[in-house]
Coordinates of C-alpha atoms and ligand atoms in Angstrom, one line a residue:
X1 CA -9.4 -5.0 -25.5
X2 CA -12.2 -6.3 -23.4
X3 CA -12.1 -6.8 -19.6
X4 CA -11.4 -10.5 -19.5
X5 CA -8.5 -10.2 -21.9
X6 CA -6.8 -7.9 -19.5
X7 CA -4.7 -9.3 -16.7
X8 CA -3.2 -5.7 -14.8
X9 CA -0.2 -5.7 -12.7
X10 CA 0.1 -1.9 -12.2
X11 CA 1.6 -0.7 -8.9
X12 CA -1.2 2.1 -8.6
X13 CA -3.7 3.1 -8.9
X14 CA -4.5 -0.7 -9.3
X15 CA -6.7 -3.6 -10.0
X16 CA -9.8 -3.9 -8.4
X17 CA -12.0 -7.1 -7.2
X18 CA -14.1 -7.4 -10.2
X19 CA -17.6 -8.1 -8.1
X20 CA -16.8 -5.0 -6.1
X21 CA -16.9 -2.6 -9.6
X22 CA -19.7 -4.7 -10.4
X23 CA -21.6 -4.3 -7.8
X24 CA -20.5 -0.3 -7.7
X25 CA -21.8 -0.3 -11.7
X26 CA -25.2 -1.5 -10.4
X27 CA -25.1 0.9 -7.9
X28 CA -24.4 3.7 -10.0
X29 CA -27.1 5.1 -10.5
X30 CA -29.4 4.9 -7.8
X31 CA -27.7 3.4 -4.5
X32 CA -30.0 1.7 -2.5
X33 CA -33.3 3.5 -3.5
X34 CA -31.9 6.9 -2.7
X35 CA -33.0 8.0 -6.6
X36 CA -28.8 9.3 -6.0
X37 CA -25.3 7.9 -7.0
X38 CA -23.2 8.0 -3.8
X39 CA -21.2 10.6 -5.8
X40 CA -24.1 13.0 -5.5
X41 CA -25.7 12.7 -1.8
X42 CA -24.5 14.6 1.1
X43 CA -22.0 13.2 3.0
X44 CA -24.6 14.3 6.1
X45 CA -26.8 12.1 4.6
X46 CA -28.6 9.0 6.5
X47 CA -27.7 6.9 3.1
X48 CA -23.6 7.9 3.2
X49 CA -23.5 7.5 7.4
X50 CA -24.3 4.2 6.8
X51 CA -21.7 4.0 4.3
X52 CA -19.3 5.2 6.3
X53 CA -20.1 3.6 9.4
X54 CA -20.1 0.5 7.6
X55 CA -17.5 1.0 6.2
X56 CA -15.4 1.7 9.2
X57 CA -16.7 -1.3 11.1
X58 CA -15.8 -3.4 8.0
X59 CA -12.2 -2.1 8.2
X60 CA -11.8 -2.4 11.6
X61 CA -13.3 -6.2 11.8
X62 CA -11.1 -7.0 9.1
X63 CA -7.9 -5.6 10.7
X64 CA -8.4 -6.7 14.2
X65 CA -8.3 -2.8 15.0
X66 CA -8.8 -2.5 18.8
X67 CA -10.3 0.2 20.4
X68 CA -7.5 2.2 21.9
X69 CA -7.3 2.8 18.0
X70 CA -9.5 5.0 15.7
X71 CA -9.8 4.3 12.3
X72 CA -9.5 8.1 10.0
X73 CA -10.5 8.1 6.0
X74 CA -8.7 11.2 5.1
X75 CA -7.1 13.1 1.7
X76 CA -3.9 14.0 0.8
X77 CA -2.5 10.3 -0.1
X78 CA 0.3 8.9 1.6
X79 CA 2.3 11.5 0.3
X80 CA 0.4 13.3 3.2
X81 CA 0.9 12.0 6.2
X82 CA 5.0 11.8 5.6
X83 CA 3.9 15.5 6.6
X84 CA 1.4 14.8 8.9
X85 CA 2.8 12.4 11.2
X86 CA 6.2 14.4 12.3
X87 CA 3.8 17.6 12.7
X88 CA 1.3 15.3 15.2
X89 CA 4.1 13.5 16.8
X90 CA 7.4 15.0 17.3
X91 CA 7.4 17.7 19.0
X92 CA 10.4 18.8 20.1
X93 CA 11.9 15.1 20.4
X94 CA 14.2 12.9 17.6
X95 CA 12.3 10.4 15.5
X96 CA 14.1 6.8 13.9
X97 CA 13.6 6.6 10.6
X98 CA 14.5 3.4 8.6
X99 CA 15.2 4.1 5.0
X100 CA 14.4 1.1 2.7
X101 CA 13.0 2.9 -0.2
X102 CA 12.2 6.2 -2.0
X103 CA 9.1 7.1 -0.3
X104 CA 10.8 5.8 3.0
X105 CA 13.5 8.5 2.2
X106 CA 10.6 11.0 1.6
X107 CA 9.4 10.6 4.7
X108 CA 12.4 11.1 6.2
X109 CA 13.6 14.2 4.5
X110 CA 10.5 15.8 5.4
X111 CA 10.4 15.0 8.9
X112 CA 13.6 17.2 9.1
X113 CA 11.6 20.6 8.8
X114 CA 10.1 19.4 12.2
X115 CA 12.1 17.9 14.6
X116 CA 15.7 15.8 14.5
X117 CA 15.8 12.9 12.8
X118 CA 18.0 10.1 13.1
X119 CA 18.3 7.7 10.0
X120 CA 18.0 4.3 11.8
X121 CA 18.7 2.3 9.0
X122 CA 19.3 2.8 5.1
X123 CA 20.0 0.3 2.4
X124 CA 20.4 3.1 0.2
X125 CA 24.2 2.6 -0.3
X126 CA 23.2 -1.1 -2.1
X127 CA 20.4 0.5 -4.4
X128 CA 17.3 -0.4 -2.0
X129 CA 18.0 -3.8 -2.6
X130 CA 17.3 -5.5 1.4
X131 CA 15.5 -4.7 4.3
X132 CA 17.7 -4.4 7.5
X133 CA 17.4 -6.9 10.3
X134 CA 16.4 -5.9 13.6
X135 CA 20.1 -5.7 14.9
X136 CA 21.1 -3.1 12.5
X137 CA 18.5 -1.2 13.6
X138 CA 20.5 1.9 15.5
X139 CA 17.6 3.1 18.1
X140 CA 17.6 6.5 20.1
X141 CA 16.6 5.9 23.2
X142 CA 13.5 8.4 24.1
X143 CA 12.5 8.6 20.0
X144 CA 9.2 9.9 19.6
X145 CA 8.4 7.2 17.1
X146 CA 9.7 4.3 15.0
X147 CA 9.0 5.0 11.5
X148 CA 9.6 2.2 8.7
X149 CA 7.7 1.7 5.0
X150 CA 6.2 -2.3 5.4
X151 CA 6.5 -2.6 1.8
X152 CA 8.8 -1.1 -0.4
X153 CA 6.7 -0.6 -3.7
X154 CA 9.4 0.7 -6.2
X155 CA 11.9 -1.3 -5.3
X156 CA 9.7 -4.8 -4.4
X157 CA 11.4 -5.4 -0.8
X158 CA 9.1 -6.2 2.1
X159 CA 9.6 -6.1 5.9
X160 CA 9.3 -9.9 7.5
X161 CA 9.3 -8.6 10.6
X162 CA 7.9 -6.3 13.0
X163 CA 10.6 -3.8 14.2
X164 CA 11.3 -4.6 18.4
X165 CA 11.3 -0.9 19.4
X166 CA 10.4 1.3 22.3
X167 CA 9.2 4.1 20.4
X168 CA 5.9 3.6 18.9
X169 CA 5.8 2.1 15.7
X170 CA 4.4 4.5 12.7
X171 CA 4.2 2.4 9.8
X172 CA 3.3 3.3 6.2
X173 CA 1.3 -0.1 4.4
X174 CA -0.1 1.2 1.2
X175 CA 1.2 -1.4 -0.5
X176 CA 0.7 -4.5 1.7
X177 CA -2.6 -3.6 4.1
X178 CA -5.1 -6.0 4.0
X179 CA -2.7 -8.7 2.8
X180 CA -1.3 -10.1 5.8
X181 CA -2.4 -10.4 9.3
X182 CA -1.0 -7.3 11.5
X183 CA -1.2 -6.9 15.4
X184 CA -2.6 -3.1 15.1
X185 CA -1.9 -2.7 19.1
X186 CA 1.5 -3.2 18.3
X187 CA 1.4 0.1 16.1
X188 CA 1.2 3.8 17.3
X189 CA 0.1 4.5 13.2
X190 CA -0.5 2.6 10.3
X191 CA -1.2 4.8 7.0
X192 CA -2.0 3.5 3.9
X193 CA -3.3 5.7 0.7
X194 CA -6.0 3.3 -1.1
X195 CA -4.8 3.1 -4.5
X196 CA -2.6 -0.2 -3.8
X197 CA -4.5 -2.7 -2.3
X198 CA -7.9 -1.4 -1.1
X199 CA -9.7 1.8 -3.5
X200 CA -9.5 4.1 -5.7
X201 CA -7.2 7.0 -5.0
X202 CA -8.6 9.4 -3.2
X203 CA -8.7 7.9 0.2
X204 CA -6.2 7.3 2.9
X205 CA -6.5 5.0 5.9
X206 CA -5.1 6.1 9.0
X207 CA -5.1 4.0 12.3
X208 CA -3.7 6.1 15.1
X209 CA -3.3 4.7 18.9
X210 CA -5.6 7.8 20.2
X211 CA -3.1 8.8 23.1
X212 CA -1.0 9.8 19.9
X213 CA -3.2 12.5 18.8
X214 CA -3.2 16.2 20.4
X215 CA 0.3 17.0 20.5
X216 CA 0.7 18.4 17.3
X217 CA 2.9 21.6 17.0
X218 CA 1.4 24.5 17.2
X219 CA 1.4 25.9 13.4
X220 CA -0.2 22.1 12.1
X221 CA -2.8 23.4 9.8
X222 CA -6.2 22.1 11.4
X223 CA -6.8 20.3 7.9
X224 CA -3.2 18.4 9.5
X225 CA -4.5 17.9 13.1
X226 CA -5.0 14.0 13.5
X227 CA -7.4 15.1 17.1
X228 CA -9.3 17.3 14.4
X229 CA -10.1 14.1 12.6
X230 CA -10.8 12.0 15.2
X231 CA -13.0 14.2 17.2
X232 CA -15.0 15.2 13.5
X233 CA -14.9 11.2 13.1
X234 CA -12.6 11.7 9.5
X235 CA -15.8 14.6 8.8
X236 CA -14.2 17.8 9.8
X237 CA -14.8 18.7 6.2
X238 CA -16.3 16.6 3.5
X239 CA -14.6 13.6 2.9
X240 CA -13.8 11.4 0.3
X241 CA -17.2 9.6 -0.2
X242 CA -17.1 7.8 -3.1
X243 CA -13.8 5.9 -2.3
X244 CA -14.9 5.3 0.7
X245 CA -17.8 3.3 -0.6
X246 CA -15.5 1.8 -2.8
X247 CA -13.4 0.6 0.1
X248 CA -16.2 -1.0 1.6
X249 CA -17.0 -2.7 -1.7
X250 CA -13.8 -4.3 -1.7
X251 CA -13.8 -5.1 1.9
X252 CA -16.8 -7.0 1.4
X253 CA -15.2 -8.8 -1.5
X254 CA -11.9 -9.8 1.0
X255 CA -14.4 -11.2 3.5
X256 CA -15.2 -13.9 0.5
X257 CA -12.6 -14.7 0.0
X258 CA -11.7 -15.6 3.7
X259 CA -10.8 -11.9 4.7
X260 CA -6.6 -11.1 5.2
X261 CA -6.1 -14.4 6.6
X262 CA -7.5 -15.6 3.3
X263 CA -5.0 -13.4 1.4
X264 CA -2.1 -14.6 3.6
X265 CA -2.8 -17.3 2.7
X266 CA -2.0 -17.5 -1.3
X267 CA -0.4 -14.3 -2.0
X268 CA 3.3 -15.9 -1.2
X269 CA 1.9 -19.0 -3.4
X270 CA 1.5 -15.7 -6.3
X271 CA 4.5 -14.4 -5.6
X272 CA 6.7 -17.7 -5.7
X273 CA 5.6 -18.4 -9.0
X274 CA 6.9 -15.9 -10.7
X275 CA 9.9 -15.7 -8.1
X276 CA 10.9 -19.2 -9.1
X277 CA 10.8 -18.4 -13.0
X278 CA 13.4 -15.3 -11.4
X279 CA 15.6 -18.2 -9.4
X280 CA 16.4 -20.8 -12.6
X281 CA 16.7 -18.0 -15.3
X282 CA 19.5 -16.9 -17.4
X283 CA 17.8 -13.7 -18.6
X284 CA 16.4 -12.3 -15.8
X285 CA 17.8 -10.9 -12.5
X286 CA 15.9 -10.3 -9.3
X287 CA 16.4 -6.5 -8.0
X288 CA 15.9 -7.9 -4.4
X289 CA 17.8 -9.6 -1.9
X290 CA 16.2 -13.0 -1.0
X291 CA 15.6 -12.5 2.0
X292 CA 14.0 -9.0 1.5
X293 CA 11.4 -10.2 -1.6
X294 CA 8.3 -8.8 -1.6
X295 CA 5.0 -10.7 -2.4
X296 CA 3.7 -7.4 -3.4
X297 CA 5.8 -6.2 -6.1
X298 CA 8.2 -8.1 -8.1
X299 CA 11.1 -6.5 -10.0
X300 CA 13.9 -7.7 -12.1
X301 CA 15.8 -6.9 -15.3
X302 CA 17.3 -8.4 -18.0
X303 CA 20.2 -6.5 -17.8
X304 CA 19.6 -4.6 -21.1
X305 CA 17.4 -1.4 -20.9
X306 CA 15.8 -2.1 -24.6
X307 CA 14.7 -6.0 -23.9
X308 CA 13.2 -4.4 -20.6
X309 CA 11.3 -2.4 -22.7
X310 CA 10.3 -4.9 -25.1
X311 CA 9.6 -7.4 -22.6
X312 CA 6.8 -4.9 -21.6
X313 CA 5.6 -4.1 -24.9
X314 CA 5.2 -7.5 -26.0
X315 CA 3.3 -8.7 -22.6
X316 CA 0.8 -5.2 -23.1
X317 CA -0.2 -6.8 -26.8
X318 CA -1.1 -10.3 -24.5
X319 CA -3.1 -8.4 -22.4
X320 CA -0.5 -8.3 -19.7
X321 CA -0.6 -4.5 -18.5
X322 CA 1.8 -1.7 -17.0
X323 CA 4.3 -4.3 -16.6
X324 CA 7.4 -1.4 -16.3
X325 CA 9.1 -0.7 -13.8
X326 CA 9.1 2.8 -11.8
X327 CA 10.2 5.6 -14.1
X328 CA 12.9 6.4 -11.5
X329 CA 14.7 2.9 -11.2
X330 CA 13.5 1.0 -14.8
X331 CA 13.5 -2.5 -15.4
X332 CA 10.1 -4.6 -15.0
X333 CA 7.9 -4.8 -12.0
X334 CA 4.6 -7.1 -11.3
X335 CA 2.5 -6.3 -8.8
X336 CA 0.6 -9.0 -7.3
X337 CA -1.8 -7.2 -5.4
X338 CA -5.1 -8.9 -3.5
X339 CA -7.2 -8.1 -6.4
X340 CA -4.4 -9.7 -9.0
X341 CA -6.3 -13.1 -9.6
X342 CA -4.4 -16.9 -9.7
X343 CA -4.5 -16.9 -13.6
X344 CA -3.2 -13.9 -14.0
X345 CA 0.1 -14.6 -12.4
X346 CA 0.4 -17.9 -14.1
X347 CA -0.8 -15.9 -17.6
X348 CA 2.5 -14.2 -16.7
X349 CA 4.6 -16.7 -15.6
X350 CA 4.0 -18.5 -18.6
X351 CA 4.3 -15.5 -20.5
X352 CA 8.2 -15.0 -18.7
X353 CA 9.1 -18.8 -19.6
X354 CA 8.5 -17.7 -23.1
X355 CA 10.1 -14.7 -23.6
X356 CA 13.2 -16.3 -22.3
X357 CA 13.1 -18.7 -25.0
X358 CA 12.9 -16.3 -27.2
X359 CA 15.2 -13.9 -26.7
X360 CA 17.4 -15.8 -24.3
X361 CA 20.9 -16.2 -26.7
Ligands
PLP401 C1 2.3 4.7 -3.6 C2 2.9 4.9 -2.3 C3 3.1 6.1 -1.6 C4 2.5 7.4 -2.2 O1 1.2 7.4 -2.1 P1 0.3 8.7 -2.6 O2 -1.1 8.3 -2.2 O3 0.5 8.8 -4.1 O4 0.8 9.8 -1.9 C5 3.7 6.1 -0.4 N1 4.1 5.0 0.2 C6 4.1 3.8 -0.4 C7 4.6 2.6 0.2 C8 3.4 3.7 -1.7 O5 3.3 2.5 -2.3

């Protein structure tokens, strides 16, 4: 299939701006007179350091960062910092954990080799399906931090709040940075691996409130040490320089397009098109509670494992790609992620309205 034929809901890795692989294809080959790809040249280099710093000051105009904050490119994923952030930040103390999702449940499970961790919150018990409100939020007083998951990729539920807590706030957004305006002050960290919303994998954005960092336990492994990483400015060790530049490809891309406030401003208009098509069907069934829905991910069923499947086949022969859901729950998932362009999700919402037809009895 060519290109234009393709419309790519994939959860991640993920679609990218199309001008910002564009531009990276131009680039390939010789970035900015250097006679080097940015794959090749030292990450000491004068040409990367201006990548990087770039890069940085893209990120942190785009974000609102403020300066009691540093902004870390690191490796590892998100998977990462589930380890990273109880080893940084709890010594000795409990941390709240609010479970809304598998790699909320992750993170939680981990934590437990390093401190006490109380479960603040689960929805486990009703399959994942709701976000809890602030009121069933159970808070120890004295918690080294607040953790939470914004956006629940697998299971397409989305925080619509920020949680009211006295504890700092450590919040994983791989799945929903850069698509809604976010107080970062309000945040002690906000992690994100790239391959959702903003790069290729390989990168990981960390913003850390810097009267966080240097309390790590003793055995961290340096590698782990978020002070490491922000006295090296994220180059302790080489770091992941092509995504990186591919971040700020796709940073300058958002700023086109009116920057997060821009994508705040359709991505619910995305998501409420195909969540309609959900709301008057009699074939499909949302996984997530109304209240909770993500404009990230959408999921749903039809109830029958093999018209799930088929559903998926059929919309991959339309050019309508990795339409299944996560091999751990099934069903069907769309992601509608910044990069997901307007026709795409009405290619698919007409594509739904079909199906139904068809196969609706
Ligand atoms: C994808 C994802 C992860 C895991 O990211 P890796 O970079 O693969 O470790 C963690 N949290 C959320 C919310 C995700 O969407």
């Amino acid at each position: 299939m060519k290109r234009e034929e393709v419309f790519n809901f994939s959860a991640g890795p993920s679609v990218l701006p199309r001008p910002a692989l564009e531009r990276a294809a131009a680039e390939m080959l010789n970035y900015n007179g250097s006679g080097m790809s940015v794959m090749e040249m030292s990450h000491r280099s004068s040409f990367f350091q201006e990548i990087f710093d770039s890069t940085k000051a893209k990120l942190k105009a785009a974000l609102n960062v403020p300066d009691t904050h540093e902004i870390l490119f690191l490796q590892g994923g998100a998977s990462t910092q589930f380890s990273m952030i109880p080893m940084n930040l709890i010594g000795g103390g409990t941390a709240d954990y609010a479970v809304t999702g598998n790699f909320a449940n992750i993170a939680m499970k981990e934590a437990k080799k390093y401190g006490t961790v109380h479960v603040a919150a689960s929805s486990e018990a009703d399959n994942f399906t709701y976000i809890p409100t602030q009121s069933e939020l159970t808070l120890t007083p004295d918690a080294k931090y607040f953790y939470y998951c914004a956006n629940n990729t697998i299971y397409g539920t989305e925080w619509g709040y920020v949680p009211e807590t006295a504890a700092p706030l450590v919040c994983d957004m791989s799945s929903d940075i850069l698509s809604r305006r976010i107080d970062v002050a309000k945040y002690g960290i906000i992690m994100a691996g790239a391959q959702k919303n903003m790069a290729p994998a390989g990168v990981t954005v960390v913003i850390i409130d810097k009267s966080l960092a240097g309390h790590e336990l003793p055995y961290t492994p340096l590698m782990f040490s978020y002070k490491t990483m922000i006295d090296k400015d994220s180059m302790y060790n080489t770091p992941p320089c092509w995504c990186i530049y591919m971040l700020g490809l796709t940073l300058d891309w958002l700023e086109t397009q009116g920057g997060v406030a821009g994508m705040e401003a359709i991505k619910h208009e995305k998501a409420a098109m195909i969540y309609d098509i959900l709301d008057n069907s009699a074939l499909y069934k949302p996984h997530a509670r109304v209240d909770s829905r993500s404009d990230m991910n959408i999921t749903f069923r039809t109830g029958d494992a093999d018209l799930d499947a088929q559903f998926a086949k059929e919309a991959q022969a339309r050019g309508l790609m990795n339409l299944k859901g996560h091999r751990s729950v099934g069903g069907i998932r769309a992601s509608l992620y910044n990069a997901q362009p307007m026709e795409g999700v009405k290619a698919l919402a007409d594509y739904m309205k079909e199906f139904e037809v068809k196969h609706h009895v």
